[in-house]
Amino acid sequence: MATRVLLTGGAGYIGSHTYVALCEAGYECIVLDNFSNAAHGVPDVLEKITGAPVQLVEGDVLDRGCLDHIFHAHHIDAVIHFAALKSVGESIANPLAYMQCNIGGLVTLMQAMKAAGVYHLVFSSSASVYGNPEALPVPETAPLSYASPYGYTKLACEQIIAQAGAADPKWAVGVLRYFNPVGAHPSGLIGEDPKDVPNNLMPYIAKVAAGELPQLSVFGNDYPTQDGTGVRDYIHVCDLAAGHVLSLKSLLEENAGHLVNLGTGQGYSVLELLDAYSKACGRDLPYQIVERRPGDPAASFADPQRARDVLGFQASHSLDEMCASSWHWINTGAQKPG
Ligand SMILES: NC(=O)c1ccc[n+]([C@@H]2O[C@H](COP(=O)([O-])OP(=O)(O)OC[C@H]3O[C@@H](n4cnc5c(N)ncnc54)[C@H](O)[C@@H]3O)[C@@H](O)[C@H]2O)c1
């Protein structure tokens, strides 16, 4: 019998790509999503890509009754918990909503898992738990902090997972600290499509390239980096999805948890990314330099060694491939869900 995995937030950006990777690797998946940040058409598109119907529960991870029902109705071997609110700016404006969804969601889920006797969990954490990194590349042992309520929720969730594990050794949790996921599935049928003005750089540039936004604002060009603009570690979302498959496999085989960075180890500046995207879309994209944004680190990129050692994970897509796949997704708009 195939290993069955519950994907909370499985209709979202990273969840949908991971769904495809898991199906390709032979796992059976159930998606739980409340569609607060996903188009209702995503399950149909996933069916089109994988060639098999999607098992979908439309519901909320805060709804304990809904979770109990899922665990009662299906034999679940493991859970990948993507469902969360993820906008740094929104979290500053509305921190309580972030505490409730991100921290409350994890606690509700882990309680339901425990009651069902399911102890294998992959958790979506973030490089935001490193705050403003002191040394580069950033290893998992770097000091932890946060610069926003969103970052706080990820750090708090990691601590909750650690404490639950200390109290009950049955837990085997893979904590994955994503750097900056970008790009889209090669089919061009799934990708990141923010409802509002994007918070993240690549989706913003994509909207400039598509003519939906006039120009990119580059926050500061006087950082101590190669060209003065902020440097980040961008990772193709398909590489990230492959990392989840490896994490799950390791949890199930080793019956032990891990905590790893998922990044490439390579940092690119804002202007380097803009240049690569300009090449992908075939025109120079307009930008203006504006004031630094408070709280933004000058540079952040992962030390990817532990993920390589523990999971055998190695990102393979180049920056050009990340930009090309994003632009392909933007141009396959007619088939876009929603
Ligand atoms: N995208 C990034 O840059 C990034 C970076 C680091 C970490 N992460 C984390 O990765 C995870 C997935 O991110 P994403 O980029 O795919 O975001 P996303 O918003 O595209 O996906 C999250 C999904 O969860 C769903 N959801 C939200 N709250 C829910 C709830 N209470 N119950 C059920 N479903 C709910 C949304 O509808 C959405 O489909 C999140 O935990 C996020 O914090 C993302």
Tab-separated table of C-alpha atoms and ligand atoms in Angstrom:
chain	number	residue	atom	x	y	z
A	1	MET	CA	0.000	0.000	0.000
A	2	ALA	CA	1.303	3.490	-0.890
A	3	THR	CA	2.394	5.744	1.951
A	4	ARG	CA	-0.376	8.279	2.536
A	5	VAL	CA	0.517	11.889	3.328
A	6	LEU	CA	-1.715	14.751	4.439
A	7	LEU	CA	-0.674	18.121	2.974
A	8	THR	CA	-2.109	21.046	4.914
A	9	GLY	CA	-2.028	24.096	2.632
A	10	GLY	CA	-1.483	21.692	-0.257
A	11	ALA	CA	-3.238	23.968	-2.764
A	12	GLY	CA	-0.787	26.816	-2.104
A	13	TYR	CA	2.379	27.723	-3.957
A	14	ILE	CA	4.895	25.354	-2.333
A	15	GLY	CA	2.246	22.776	-1.359
A	16	SER	CA	1.012	22.313	-4.934
A	17	HIS	CA	4.531	21.779	-6.306
A	18	THR	CA	5.287	19.340	-3.494
A	19	TYR	CA	2.018	17.521	-4.220
A	20	VAL	CA	3.208	16.870	-7.784
A	21	ALA	CA	6.667	15.739	-6.620
A	22	LEU	CA	5.141	13.375	-4.045
A	23	CYS	CA	2.745	11.836	-6.589
A	24	GLU	CA	5.684	11.327	-8.967
A	25	ALA	CA	7.595	9.629	-6.143
A	26	GLY	CA	4.688	7.205	-5.559
A	27	TYR	CA	3.102	8.723	-2.456
A	28	GLU	CA	-0.658	9.047	-2.038
A	29	CYS	CA	-1.653	12.571	-0.999
A	30	ILE	CA	-4.643	14.197	0.662
A	31	VAL	CA	-4.881	17.991	0.452
A	32	LEU	CA	-6.406	20.057	3.257
A	33	ASP	CA	-6.786	23.729	2.380
A	34	ASN	CA	-9.186	26.526	3.296
A	35	PHE	CA	-8.380	28.388	0.029
A	36	SER	CA	-7.676	31.622	1.898
A	37	ASN	CA	-4.644	32.042	-0.365
A	38	ALA	CA	-5.173	29.570	-3.194
A	39	ALA	CA	-7.416	29.464	-6.245
A	40	HIS	CA	-10.229	26.930	-6.171
A	41	GLY	CA	-9.078	25.702	-9.577
A	42	VAL	CA	-5.745	24.373	-8.242
A	43	PRO	CA	-6.970	20.791	-7.540
A	44	ASP	CA	-8.219	20.458	-11.147
A	45	VAL	CA	-4.848	21.650	-12.415
A	46	LEU	CA	-3.058	19.181	-10.138
A	47	GLU	CA	-5.248	16.444	-11.565
A	48	LYS	CA	-4.261	17.553	-15.058
A	49	ILE	CA	-0.549	17.458	-14.222
A	50	THR	CA	-0.561	14.146	-12.336
A	51	GLY	CA	-3.299	12.401	-14.328
A	52	ALA	CA	-5.087	11.299	-11.159
A	53	PRO	CA	-7.985	12.769	-9.160
A	54	VAL	CA	-7.046	14.887	-6.152
A	55	GLN	CA	-8.280	13.879	-2.708
A	56	LEU	CA	-9.281	17.244	-1.313
A	57	VAL	CA	-10.741	18.364	1.992
A	58	GLU	CA	-11.769	22.012	2.015
A	59	GLY	CA	-11.325	22.961	5.642
A	60	ASP	CA	-9.282	24.789	8.225
A	61	VAL	CA	-6.293	23.498	10.107
A	62	LEU	CA	-7.648	25.282	13.179
A	63	ASP	CA	-10.758	23.090	13.024
A	64	ARG	CA	-9.947	20.150	15.282
A	65	GLY	CA	-13.155	18.346	14.295
A	66	CYS	CA	-12.167	18.519	10.636
A	67	LEU	CA	-8.681	17.158	11.387
A	68	ASP	CA	-10.068	14.329	13.555
A	69	HIS	CA	-12.438	13.424	10.747
A	70	ILE	CA	-9.572	13.192	8.244
A	71	PHE	CA	-7.438	11.025	10.545
A	72	HIS	CA	-10.440	8.835	11.300
A	73	ALA	CA	-11.485	8.408	7.666
A	74	HIS	CA	-7.994	7.700	6.260
A	75	HIS	CA	-4.904	5.882	7.406
A	76	ILE	CA	-2.387	8.765	7.342
A	77	ASP	CA	1.330	7.935	7.639
A	78	ALA	CA	2.717	11.467	7.751
A	79	VAL	CA	1.768	15.135	7.505
A	80	ILE	CA	3.448	18.020	5.692
A	81	HIS	CA	2.293	21.256	7.287
A	82	PHE	CA	2.405	24.146	4.809
A	83	ALA	CA	-0.793	25.932	5.889
A	84	ALA	CA	0.080	29.338	7.332
A	85	LEU	CA	-0.190	33.043	6.705
A	86	LYS	CA	3.058	34.269	5.149
A	87	SER	CA	3.084	38.024	4.539
A	88	VAL	CA	5.636	39.856	6.690
A	89	GLY	CA	3.908	43.225	6.146
A	90	GLU	CA	0.457	41.867	6.960
A	91	SER	CA	1.837	40.210	10.099
A	92	ILE	CA	3.059	43.599	11.368
A	93	ALA	CA	-0.406	45.081	10.783
A	94	ASN	CA	-2.300	42.089	12.190
A	95	PRO	CA	-0.035	40.028	14.468
A	96	LEU	CA	-2.850	38.222	16.297
A	97	ALA	CA	-4.160	36.659	13.087
A	98	TYR	CA	-0.647	35.315	12.476
A	99	MET	CA	-0.322	33.925	16.007
A	100	GLN	CA	-3.706	32.236	15.701
A	101	CYS	CA	-3.211	30.706	12.263
A	102	ASN	CA	0.482	29.842	12.380
A	103	ILE	CA	0.981	28.904	16.038
A	104	GLY	CA	-2.610	27.826	16.776
A	105	GLY	CA	-2.689	25.856	13.525
A	106	LEU	CA	0.451	23.891	14.392
A	107	VAL	CA	-0.694	23.137	17.947
A	108	THR	CA	-4.154	22.017	16.781
A	109	LEU	CA	-2.596	19.834	14.093
A	110	MET	CA	-0.050	18.214	16.443
A	111	GLN	CA	-2.775	17.492	18.995
A	112	ALA	CA	-4.926	15.837	16.325
A	113	MET	CA	-1.899	13.880	15.050
A	114	LYS	CA	-1.042	12.682	18.551
A	115	ALA	CA	-4.621	11.589	19.150
A	116	ALA	CA	-4.492	9.631	15.884
A	117	GLY	CA	-1.065	8.146	16.636
A	118	VAL	CA	0.618	9.913	13.684
A	119	TYR	CA	4.054	11.263	14.625
A	120	HIS	CA	5.787	11.959	11.313
A	121	LEU	CA	5.623	15.631	10.427
A	122	VAL	CA	7.407	17.917	7.975
A	123	PHE	CA	7.189	21.577	8.964
A	124	SER	CA	7.603	24.636	6.697
A	125	SER	CA	9.969	26.930	8.536
A	126	SER	CA	11.821	29.873	7.126
A	127	ALA	CA	15.188	31.616	6.946
A	128	SER	CA	13.367	34.445	8.742
A	129	VAL	CA	14.269	32.640	12.009
A	130	TYR	CA	17.856	33.878	11.484
A	131	GLY	CA	16.734	37.539	11.679
A	132	ASN	CA	19.693	39.598	10.461
A	133	PRO	CA	22.396	36.910	10.062
A	134	GLU	CA	25.769	37.682	11.647
A	135	ALA	CA	27.850	35.383	9.435
A	136	LEU	CA	27.477	34.020	5.910
A	137	PRO	CA	26.655	31.471	4.649
A	138	VAL	CA	24.104	30.846	7.425
A	139	PRO	CA	24.411	27.441	9.149
A	140	GLU	CA	21.536	25.897	11.118
A	141	THR	CA	23.528	26.623	14.293
A	142	ALA	CA	23.403	30.411	13.702
A	143	PRO	CA	21.754	32.527	16.447
A	144	LEU	CA	17.980	32.700	16.077
A	145	SER	CA	15.857	35.828	16.191
A	146	TYR	CA	13.041	37.494	14.305
A	147	ALA	CA	12.271	40.818	12.680
A	148	SER	CA	8.468	40.551	12.349
A	149	PRO	CA	5.473	38.795	13.910
A	150	TYR	CA	5.619	36.360	10.968
A	151	GLY	CA	9.229	35.461	11.817
A	152	TYR	CA	8.231	35.152	15.462
A	153	THR	CA	5.522	32.605	14.608
A	154	LYS	CA	8.027	30.420	12.714
A	155	LEU	CA	10.505	30.538	15.588
A	156	ALA	CA	7.750	29.817	18.121
A	157	CYS	CA	6.580	26.852	16.017
A	158	GLU	CA	10.100	25.431	15.923
A	159	GLN	CA	10.273	25.735	19.711
A	160	ILE	CA	6.875	24.084	20.140
A	161	ILE	CA	8.027	21.200	17.944
A	162	ALA	CA	11.229	20.859	19.999
A	163	GLN	CA	9.289	20.822	23.282
A	164	ALA	CA	6.716	18.320	22.021
A	165	GLY	CA	9.612	16.117	20.883
A	166	ALA	CA	11.342	16.421	24.264
A	167	ALA	CA	8.144	15.338	26.020
A	168	ASP	CA	7.360	12.469	23.647
A	169	PRO	CA	10.157	10.745	21.693
A	170	LYS	CA	7.645	9.267	19.250
A	171	TRP	CA	7.685	12.550	17.310
A	172	ALA	CA	9.878	12.543	14.195
A	173	VAL	CA	9.740	16.034	12.707
A	174	GLY	CA	11.579	17.434	9.707
A	175	VAL	CA	11.989	21.180	10.168
A	176	LEU	CA	12.824	22.742	6.798
A	177	ARG	CA	14.090	26.316	6.812
A	178	TYR	CA	13.318	27.572	3.320
A	179	PHE	CA	15.311	30.427	1.900
A	180	ASN	CA	13.520	32.252	-0.986
A	181	PRO	CA	11.382	29.906	-3.089
A	182	VAL	CA	10.822	31.206	-6.634
A	183	GLY	CA	9.944	29.937	-10.091
A	184	ALA	CA	7.208	27.595	-11.243
A	185	HIS	CA	6.466	24.080	-12.468
A	186	PRO	CA	7.723	23.391	-16.023
A	187	SER	CA	4.125	22.783	-17.175
A	188	GLY	CA	3.415	26.489	-16.562
A	189	LEU	CA	0.161	25.393	-14.911
A	190	ILE	CA	1.042	26.109	-11.270
A	191	GLY	CA	3.098	28.924	-9.801
A	192	GLU	CA	2.960	31.814	-7.385
A	193	ASP	CA	0.128	34.224	-8.088
A	194	PRO	CA	-0.333	36.672	-5.201
A	195	LYS	CA	-3.802	38.177	-4.977
A	196	ASP	CA	-2.491	41.587	-3.900
A	197	VAL	CA	0.676	43.565	-4.602
A	198	PRO	CA	3.410	40.951	-4.014
A	199	ASN	CA	5.609	41.111	-0.917
A	200	ASN	CA	8.367	39.020	-2.421
A	201	LEU	CA	10.810	40.176	-5.055
A	202	MET	CA	10.364	37.648	-7.871
A	203	PRO	CA	6.534	37.850	-8.030
A	204	TYR	CA	6.855	41.648	-7.964
A	205	ILE	CA	9.336	41.618	-10.850
A	206	ALA	CA	7.051	39.170	-12.699
A	207	LYS	CA	4.209	41.686	-12.438
A	208	VAL	CA	6.474	44.460	-13.723
A	209	ALA	CA	7.461	42.191	-16.646
A	210	ALA	CA	3.768	41.492	-17.320
A	211	GLY	CA	3.027	45.243	-17.347
A	212	GLU	CA	0.768	44.981	-14.273
A	213	LEU	CA	3.077	47.137	-12.137
A	214	PRO	CA	5.019	50.119	-13.519
A	215	GLN	CA	8.463	49.506	-12.039
A	216	LEU	CA	10.435	47.801	-9.298
A	217	SER	CA	11.425	49.767	-6.207
A	218	VAL	CA	14.865	48.610	-5.070
A	219	PHE	CA	15.174	49.199	-1.322
A	220	GLY	CA	18.697	50.567	-0.888
A	221	ASN	CA	21.860	50.387	-3.017
A	222	ASP	CA	24.382	51.149	-0.305
A	223	TYR	CA	24.622	47.742	1.385
A	224	PRO	CA	28.064	46.116	1.654
A	225	THR	CA	27.280	43.703	-1.208
A	226	GLN	CA	28.565	43.183	-4.777
A	227	ASP	CA	26.450	46.041	-6.232
A	228	GLY	CA	25.052	47.612	-3.056
A	229	THR	CA	21.618	45.947	-3.290
A	230	GLY	CA	20.342	43.225	-0.936
A	231	VAL	CA	21.536	39.665	-1.521
A	232	ARG	CA	19.338	36.582	-1.040
A	233	ASP	CA	19.426	32.850	-1.692
A	234	TYR	CA	16.758	32.016	-4.308
A	235	ILE	CA	15.734	28.387	-4.661
A	236	HIS	CA	13.588	26.932	-7.442
A	237	VAL	CA	10.283	25.730	-6.008
A	238	CYS	CA	10.732	22.350	-7.756
A	239	ASP	CA	14.055	21.877	-5.938
A	240	LEU	CA	12.251	22.789	-2.723
A	241	ALA	CA	9.518	20.252	-3.507
A	242	ALA	CA	12.185	17.582	-4.059
A	243	GLY	CA	13.595	18.501	-0.633
A	244	HIS	CA	10.232	17.627	0.941
A	245	VAL	CA	10.221	14.210	-0.696
A	246	LEU	CA	13.712	13.555	0.721
A	247	SER	CA	12.685	14.852	4.147
A	248	LEU	CA	9.623	12.609	4.256
A	249	LYS	CA	11.600	9.579	3.083
A	250	SER	CA	14.210	10.196	5.773
A	251	LEU	CA	11.583	10.587	8.535
A	252	LEU	CA	9.833	7.376	7.566
A	253	GLU	CA	13.034	5.360	7.125
A	254	GLU	CA	15.035	6.689	10.077
A	255	ASN	CA	12.125	7.390	12.419
A	256	ALA	CA	14.079	10.434	13.583
A	257	GLY	CA	13.733	14.158	12.970
A	258	HIS	CA	16.059	16.654	11.314
A	259	LEU	CA	16.396	20.410	10.985
A	260	VAL	CA	17.930	21.717	7.761
A	261	ASN	CA	18.252	24.763	5.571
A	262	LEU	CA	16.815	24.414	2.081
A	263	GLY	CA	18.682	26.858	-0.123
A	264	THR	CA	21.272	26.791	-2.866
A	265	GLY	CA	24.136	28.350	-0.893
A	266	GLN	CA	24.467	31.015	-3.583
A	267	GLY	CA	23.425	34.635	-3.015
A	268	TYR	CA	22.182	36.933	-5.795
A	269	SER	CA	21.600	40.663	-5.515
A	270	VAL	CA	18.326	42.409	-6.408
A	271	LEU	CA	19.939	43.833	-9.542
A	272	GLU	CA	21.315	40.429	-10.562
A	273	LEU	CA	17.840	38.944	-10.231
A	274	LEU	CA	16.323	41.825	-12.171
A	275	ASP	CA	18.916	41.343	-14.897
A	276	ALA	CA	18.227	37.585	-15.106
A	277	TYR	CA	14.475	38.235	-15.303
A	278	SER	CA	15.008	40.870	-18.001
A	279	LYS	CA	16.832	38.207	-20.033
A	280	ALA	CA	13.969	35.740	-19.459
A	281	CYS	CA	11.254	38.156	-20.575
A	282	GLY	CA	13.315	39.768	-23.339
A	283	ARG	CA	13.309	43.424	-22.230
A	284	ASP	CA	15.044	45.645	-19.700
A	285	LEU	CA	12.738	46.066	-16.724
A	286	PRO	CA	12.343	49.517	-15.168
A	287	TYR	CA	13.413	50.161	-11.575
A	288	GLN	CA	14.155	52.969	-9.181
A	289	ILE	CA	16.383	53.025	-6.112
A	290	VAL	CA	14.527	54.015	-2.941
A	291	GLU	CA	15.340	54.122	0.789
A	292	ARG	CA	16.360	50.954	2.619
A	293	ARG	CA	13.500	49.110	4.325
A	294	PRO	CA	13.948	48.835	8.117
A	295	GLY	CA	14.769	45.292	9.235
A	296	ASP	CA	16.055	44.049	5.858
A	297	PRO	CA	19.375	42.205	6.194
A	298	ALA	CA	22.111	43.189	3.700
A	299	ALA	CA	22.648	39.577	2.724
A	300	SER	CA	21.348	36.148	3.605
A	301	PHE	CA	22.233	32.848	1.989
A	302	ALA	CA	22.210	29.320	3.280
A	303	ASP	CA	24.935	26.965	4.253
A	304	PRO	CA	23.401	23.961	2.437
A	305	GLN	CA	25.885	21.361	3.775
A	306	ARG	CA	23.679	19.793	6.446
A	307	ALA	CA	20.798	19.215	4.009
A	308	ARG	CA	23.308	17.544	1.688
A	309	ASP	CA	24.723	15.345	4.477
A	310	VAL	CA	21.430	14.424	6.166
A	311	LEU	CA	19.022	14.245	3.224
A	312	GLY	CA	21.272	14.059	0.148
A	313	PHE	CA	19.625	17.308	-0.956
A	314	GLN	CA	21.235	19.454	-3.624
A	315	ALA	CA	19.421	22.222	-5.521
A	316	SER	CA	19.979	21.902	-9.260
A	317	HIS	CA	18.192	24.807	-10.982
A	318	SER	CA	20.098	27.957	-12.010
A	319	LEU	CA	18.886	31.530	-11.523
A	320	ASP	CA	18.151	31.743	-15.279
A	321	GLU	CA	15.966	28.619	-15.010
A	322	MET	CA	14.125	30.088	-12.032
A	323	CYS	CA	13.330	33.270	-13.994
A	324	ALA	CA	12.447	31.440	-17.209
A	325	SER	CA	10.005	29.123	-15.411
A	326	SER	CA	8.356	32.084	-13.654
A	327	TRP	CA	7.940	33.927	-16.952
A	328	HIS	CA	6.561	30.759	-18.595
A	329	TRP	CA	3.948	30.511	-15.817
A	330	ILE	CA	2.991	34.173	-16.227
A	331	ASN	CA	2.530	33.600	-19.947
A	332	THR	CA	0.403	30.507	-19.536
A	333	GLY	CA	-2.201	32.805	-17.988
A	334	ALA	CA	-5.075	31.357	-20.026
A	335	GLN	CA	-4.701	28.063	-18.166
A	336	LYS	CA	-4.076	29.673	-14.807
A	337	PRO	CA	-6.425	28.468	-12.052
A	338	GLY	CA	-8.930	30.845	-10.515
B	1	LIG	N1	6.893	31.373	-0.084
B	1	LIG	C1	7.882	31.743	0.710
B	1	LIG	O1	8.651	32.667	0.396
B	1	LIG	C2	8.135	31.019	2.014
B	1	LIG	C3	9.393	31.127	2.630
B	1	LIG	C4	9.614	30.477	3.828
B	1	LIG	C5	8.590	29.719	4.415
B	1	LIG	N2	7.380	29.643	3.817
B	1	LIG	C6	6.316	28.867	4.459
B	1	LIG	O2	5.939	27.813	3.591
B	1	LIG	C7	4.545	27.502	3.760
B	1	LIG	C8	3.865	27.533	2.422
B	1	LIG	O3	4.084	28.811	1.828
B	1	LIG	P1	3.512	29.180	0.395
B	1	LIG	O4	4.450	30.160	-0.188
B	1	LIG	O5	3.156	27.962	-0.349
B	1	LIG	O6	2.208	29.962	0.855
B	1	LIG	P2	0.736	29.916	0.227
B	1	LIG	O7	-0.037	31.010	0.867
B	1	LIG	O8	0.807	29.871	-1.259
B	1	LIG	O9	0.216	28.501	0.739
B	1	LIG	C9	-0.362	28.320	2.018
B	1	LIG	C10	-1.659	27.568	1.808
B	1	LIG	O10	-2.245	27.334	3.077
B	1	LIG	C11	-3.638	27.658	2.992
B	1	LIG	N3	-4.035	28.039	4.354
B	1	LIG	C12	-3.688	29.162	5.036
B	1	LIG	N4	-4.233	29.136	6.266
B	1	LIG	C13	-4.924	27.978	6.369
B	1	LIG	C14	-5.693	27.367	7.388
B	1	LIG	N5	-5.870	27.976	8.573
B	1	LIG	N6	-6.254	26.160	7.158
B	1	LIG	C15	-6.093	25.552	5.956
B	1	LIG	N7	-5.388	26.080	4.940
B	1	LIG	C16	-4.792	27.264	5.152
B	1	LIG	C17	-3.756	28.751	1.964
B	1	LIG	O11	-5.028	28.806	1.373
B	1	LIG	C18	-2.669	28.341	0.964
B	1	LIG	O12	-3.186	27.478	-0.016
B	1	LIG	C19	4.024	28.522	4.768
B	1	LIG	O13	4.038	27.913	6.037
B	1	LIG	C20	5.038	29.643	4.700
B	1	LIG	O14	5.110	30.362	5.892
B	1	LIG	C21	7.134	30.259	2.617
